[in-house]
Amino acid sequence: MDELDALRGMRTALAEEEHPDRIALRTDWRARAEVRPRRGGRAPLGRRRGFRMPLVSLAATAAVAAGAVTVVSVQPDAAPEEATVAQGGNVLLVAAANAQKAPAGKYWHVKRISGEIHAVGGSAANHYKVDSRQGGEGWAERGGKAIWAHIEYSDIPLTPEDRRKWRAAGSPKWAKIPNSEGGDAQMLLDMASPTQQGTPAWYPADDRYFGLTAAQIAALPTDPEALEESLLDLEGDWHAYSRNRNPEPIRALRGQERVRALSDVTQKLLSMAPAPPKVRAAAWRMLAAQPGVRAEGATTDPIGRRGTAVSLPLETTVPLGLYTAPKQLGTYRRQLIVDPAAGTLLAVRDLVATPPKGSRRLPPGDDGRPRRLEAADMPDRFHRPGELAGYEVYQVTEWTDAEPRR
């Protein structure tokens, strides 16, 4: 592992006597590197509802740019070595140490919110931003059988200033926005309906997480290097930009494309997938070893929880499928928001690097008519660099013995 090599170079004697995680907690080798997050493509995170097409599947896995690295608090009863300042890449190693100590249970319980930020209005000088949200809550048994309830949230102004502008516009219950799928039809944001949670329903035990069943995830290696070796065999269309979809294993990729694919799978293991505590710990350590993964400092996630921002050096983060990278007209960078003390992934957020510009042809729509994507159709057409474009929040990610809510 890259981080172990660096740690051993600093404290050779200690490396022979102590576990690498303990050494990592006392050093700041990755924090000393200059932070230069690369620009990357955006992944819309979640499904739109009602008048809007779904943006990505559950396989996709996102506020302001984070500040300087700072002290991250840990549990009051943590061991002395775990109460050390967590800096740089060590944030992920602290998260790994704490994830490994989490209790196991009968069910994997997840509750999440996905949001995409839409600009409502006709110009950069006269518009307000709306957070278009929806979510879900689910439980998965170790054998794979799962139950899921969809949650409909009302769309809300993003900031107090956006709420002021919305009220000045007459507090419309429905907000019209351009069709980001191309074409003349407009879409609507629902600013009126109250939050509603659907009735949970069990579905068959054949759910897949990047092709892996729950049983296969439970059997994944708990050593980070062995875990990476295993995940490199996963097949998919991993390329950032691709005209022809040709599945291939991750190990066929190089450089940023391999980091991108591994980080997508890691994000799934740390959020939606029923990964045991030791596998989750290995996933954190594997992510920490990837080149260019950097902590950017203390921040809050989209629902106000404190954590540490970790940037991924990705050329793009758009998962291929129905909604693909060629449909993006801007560039984006992705951050994970991590709670090292709990060993959990709090959220993923995408920040605008360069606003949309230009246009691009799209395949014909359902009616067979040609379409063209224009920058004026994009939800973030008036965003400035560094502003939030989309996110996914994991309110709950835990193993529990509590029975699912019916």
Tab-separated table of N, CA, C and O in Angstrom, residues 46-55 113-116 118 130-135 150-156 173-174 177 187-196:
chain	number	residue	atom	x	y	z
A	46	GLY	N	-29.156	10.530	-7.719
A	46	GLY	CA	-30.481	10.195	-7.225
A	46	GLY	C	-31.503	10.140	-8.326
A	46	GLY	O	-31.183	10.194	-9.493
A	47	ARG	N	-32.771	10.008	-7.959
A	47	ARG	CA	-33.842	9.917	-8.937
A	47	ARG	C	-34.778	11.104	-8.782
A	47	ARG	O	-35.150	11.480	-7.691
A	48	ARG	N	-35.163	11.676	-9.916
A	48	ARG	CA	-36.148	12.726	-9.900
A	48	ARG	C	-37.530	12.096	-9.913
A	48	ARG	O	-37.697	10.948	-10.262
A	49	ARG	N	-38.549	12.850	-9.575
A	49	ARG	CA	-39.862	12.278	-9.478
A	49	ARG	C	-40.864	12.986	-10.372
A	49	ARG	O	-40.568	13.976	-11.004
A	50	GLY	N	-42.072	12.497	-10.369
A	50	GLY	CA	-43.180	13.157	-11.038
A	50	GLY	C	-42.911	13.403	-12.512
A	50	GLY	O	-42.861	12.487	-13.303
A	51	PHE	N	-42.737	14.679	-12.864
A	51	PHE	CA	-42.581	15.071	-14.253
A	51	PHE	C	-41.166	14.820	-14.764
A	51	PHE	O	-40.888	15.028	-15.916
A	52	ARG	N	-40.274	14.382	-13.876
A	52	ARG	CA	-38.860	14.267	-14.241
A	52	ARG	C	-38.424	12.825	-14.370
A	52	ARG	O	-38.844	11.971	-13.618
A	53	MET	N	-37.544	12.564	-15.325
A	53	MET	CA	-37.004	11.226	-15.519
A	53	MET	C	-36.003	10.927	-14.420
A	53	MET	O	-35.376	11.822	-13.887
A	54	PRO	N	-35.776	9.638	-14.068
A	54	PRO	CA	-34.755	9.299	-13.078
A	54	PRO	C	-33.379	9.637	-13.616
A	54	PRO	O	-33.092	9.387	-14.783
A	55	LEU	N	-32.543	10.200	-12.766
A	55	LEU	CA	-31.208	10.611	-13.216
A	55	LEU	C	-30.227	9.458	-13.233
A	55	LEU	O	-29.450	9.311	-14.159
A	113	ILE	N	-30.989	10.855	1.298
A	113	ILE	CA	-31.637	11.947	0.575
A	113	ILE	C	-30.749	12.296	-0.620
A	113	ILE	O	-29.541	12.462	-0.468
A	114	SER	N	-31.361	12.400	-1.792
A	114	SER	CA	-30.638	12.847	-2.982
A	114	SER	C	-31.168	14.206	-3.399
A	114	SER	O	-32.371	14.456	-3.316
A	115	GLY	N	-30.288	15.077	-3.856
A	115	GLY	CA	-30.711	16.403	-4.267
A	115	GLY	C	-29.974	16.885	-5.497
A	115	GLY	O	-28.799	16.569	-5.693
A	116	GLU	N	-30.681	17.630	-6.324
A	116	GLU	CA	-30.074	18.308	-7.461
A	116	GLU	C	-30.488	19.766	-7.400
A	116	GLU	O	-31.667	20.068	-7.134
A	118	HIS	N	-31.387	23.238	-8.936
A	118	HIS	CA	-31.909	23.832	-10.164
A	118	HIS	C	-31.955	25.352	-10.041
A	118	HIS	O	-32.347	25.887	-9.003
A	130	VAL	N	-33.132	26.146	-6.331
A	130	VAL	CA	-34.049	25.244	-5.644
A	130	VAL	C	-33.387	23.887	-5.487
A	130	VAL	O	-32.788	23.353	-6.431
A	131	ASP	N	-33.477	23.351	-4.277
A	131	ASP	CA	-32.963	22.019	-3.970
A	131	ASP	C	-34.091	21.017	-4.225
A	131	ASP	O	-35.051	20.933	-3.470
A	132	SER	N	-33.979	20.275	-5.317
A	132	SER	CA	-34.994	19.289	-5.684
A	132	SER	C	-34.589	17.942	-5.104
A	132	SER	O	-33.587	17.351	-5.518
A	133	ARG	N	-35.378	17.453	-4.143
A	133	ARG	CA	-34.938	16.328	-3.311
A	133	ARG	C	-35.902	15.150	-3.385
A	133	ARG	O	-37.090	15.312	-3.623
A	134	GLN	N	-35.361	13.975	-3.153
A	134	GLN	CA	-36.150	12.813	-2.820
A	134	GLN	C	-35.232	11.802	-2.154
A	134	GLN	O	-34.025	12.004	-2.085
A	135	GLY	N	-35.818	10.754	-1.610
A	135	GLY	CA	-34.982	9.824	-0.870
A	135	GLY	C	-35.652	8.487	-0.659
A	135	GLY	O	-36.601	8.118	-1.345
A	150	HIS	N	-39.870	4.489	-0.588
A	150	HIS	CA	-39.511	5.737	-1.254
A	150	HIS	C	-40.038	6.925	-0.448
A	150	HIS	O	-41.123	6.860	0.127
A	151	ILE	N	-39.263	8.005	-0.393
A	151	ILE	CA	-39.661	9.215	0.330
A	151	ILE	C	-39.714	10.377	-0.650
A	151	ILE	O	-38.734	10.662	-1.342
A	152	GLU	N	-40.867	11.030	-0.737
A	152	GLU	CA	-41.029	12.223	-1.567
A	152	GLU	C	-40.861	13.464	-0.699
A	152	GLU	O	-41.600	13.657	0.261
A	153	TYR	N	-39.892	14.277	-1.031
A	153	TYR	CA	-39.680	15.545	-0.332
A	153	TYR	C	-40.159	16.696	-1.212
A	153	TYR	O	-40.047	16.637	-2.445
A	154	SER	N	-40.655	17.748	-0.588
A	154	SER	CA	-40.964	18.944	-1.371
A	154	SER	C	-39.654	19.608	-1.776
A	154	SER	O	-38.637	19.498	-1.093
A	155	ASP	N	-39.674	20.273	-2.915
A	155	ASP	CA	-38.511	21.024	-3.364
A	155	ASP	C	-38.472	22.348	-2.602
A	155	ASP	O	-39.510	22.974	-2.384
A	156	ILE	N	-37.281	22.777	-2.195
A	156	ILE	CA	-37.165	23.952	-1.334
A	156	ILE	C	-36.067	24.888	-1.845
A	156	ILE	O	-35.107	24.450	-2.482
A	173	LYS	N	-45.966	27.779	-6.167
A	173	LYS	CA	-46.019	26.391	-5.705
A	173	LYS	C	-45.380	25.443	-6.716
A	173	LYS	O	-44.938	24.359	-6.366
A	174	TRP	N	-45.378	25.842	-7.986
A	174	TRP	CA	-44.744	25.068	-9.034
A	174	TRP	C	-43.766	25.977	-9.763
A	174	TRP	O	-44.130	27.081	-10.164
A	177	ILE	N	-38.816	24.922	-15.098
A	177	ILE	CA	-37.392	24.890	-15.425
A	177	ILE	C	-37.229	24.264	-16.798
A	177	ILE	O	-38.096	23.525	-17.259
A	187	MET	N	-40.000	21.189	-17.506
A	187	MET	CA	-40.238	20.376	-16.337
A	187	MET	C	-40.729	21.277	-15.215
A	187	MET	O	-40.600	22.505	-15.268
A	188	LEU	N	-41.263	20.648	-14.163
A	188	LEU	CA	-41.790	21.394	-13.030
A	188	LEU	C	-41.135	20.947	-11.736
A	188	LEU	O	-40.893	19.747	-11.531
A	189	LEU	N	-40.833	21.901	-10.878
A	189	LEU	CA	-40.397	21.610	-9.518
A	189	LEU	C	-41.593	21.777	-8.595
A	189	LEU	O	-42.342	22.744	-8.700
A	190	ASP	N	-41.778	20.824	-7.693
A	190	ASP	CA	-42.934	20.814	-6.792
A	190	ASP	C	-42.552	21.496	-5.482
A	190	ASP	O	-41.867	20.923	-4.647
A	191	MET	N	-43.025	22.734	-5.304
A	191	MET	CA	-42.721	23.501	-4.102
A	191	MET	C	-43.871	23.446	-3.102
A	191	MET	O	-43.878	24.161	-2.113
A	192	ALA	N	-44.872	22.576	-3.381
A	192	ALA	CA	-46.096	22.600	-2.585
A	192	ALA	C	-46.329	21.339	-1.769
A	192	ALA	O	-46.737	21.405	-0.608
A	193	SER	N	-46.099	20.176	-2.354
A	193	SER	CA	-46.479	18.929	-1.685
A	193	SER	C	-45.653	18.690	-0.435
A	193	SER	O	-44.436	18.919	-0.434
A	194	PRO	N	-46.276	18.210	0.635
A	194	PRO	CA	-45.528	17.895	1.856
A	194	PRO	C	-44.706	16.634	1.670
A	194	PRO	O	-44.931	15.851	0.737
A	195	THR	N	-43.742	16.432	2.572
A	195	THR	CA	-42.942	15.216	2.538
A	195	THR	C	-43.834	14.006	2.781
A	195	THR	O	-44.653	13.997	3.694
A	196	GLN	N	-43.665	12.977	1.960
A	196	GLN	CA	-44.459	11.767	2.082
A	196	GLN	C	-43.549	10.557	1.968
A	196	GLN	O	-42.666	10.517	1.113
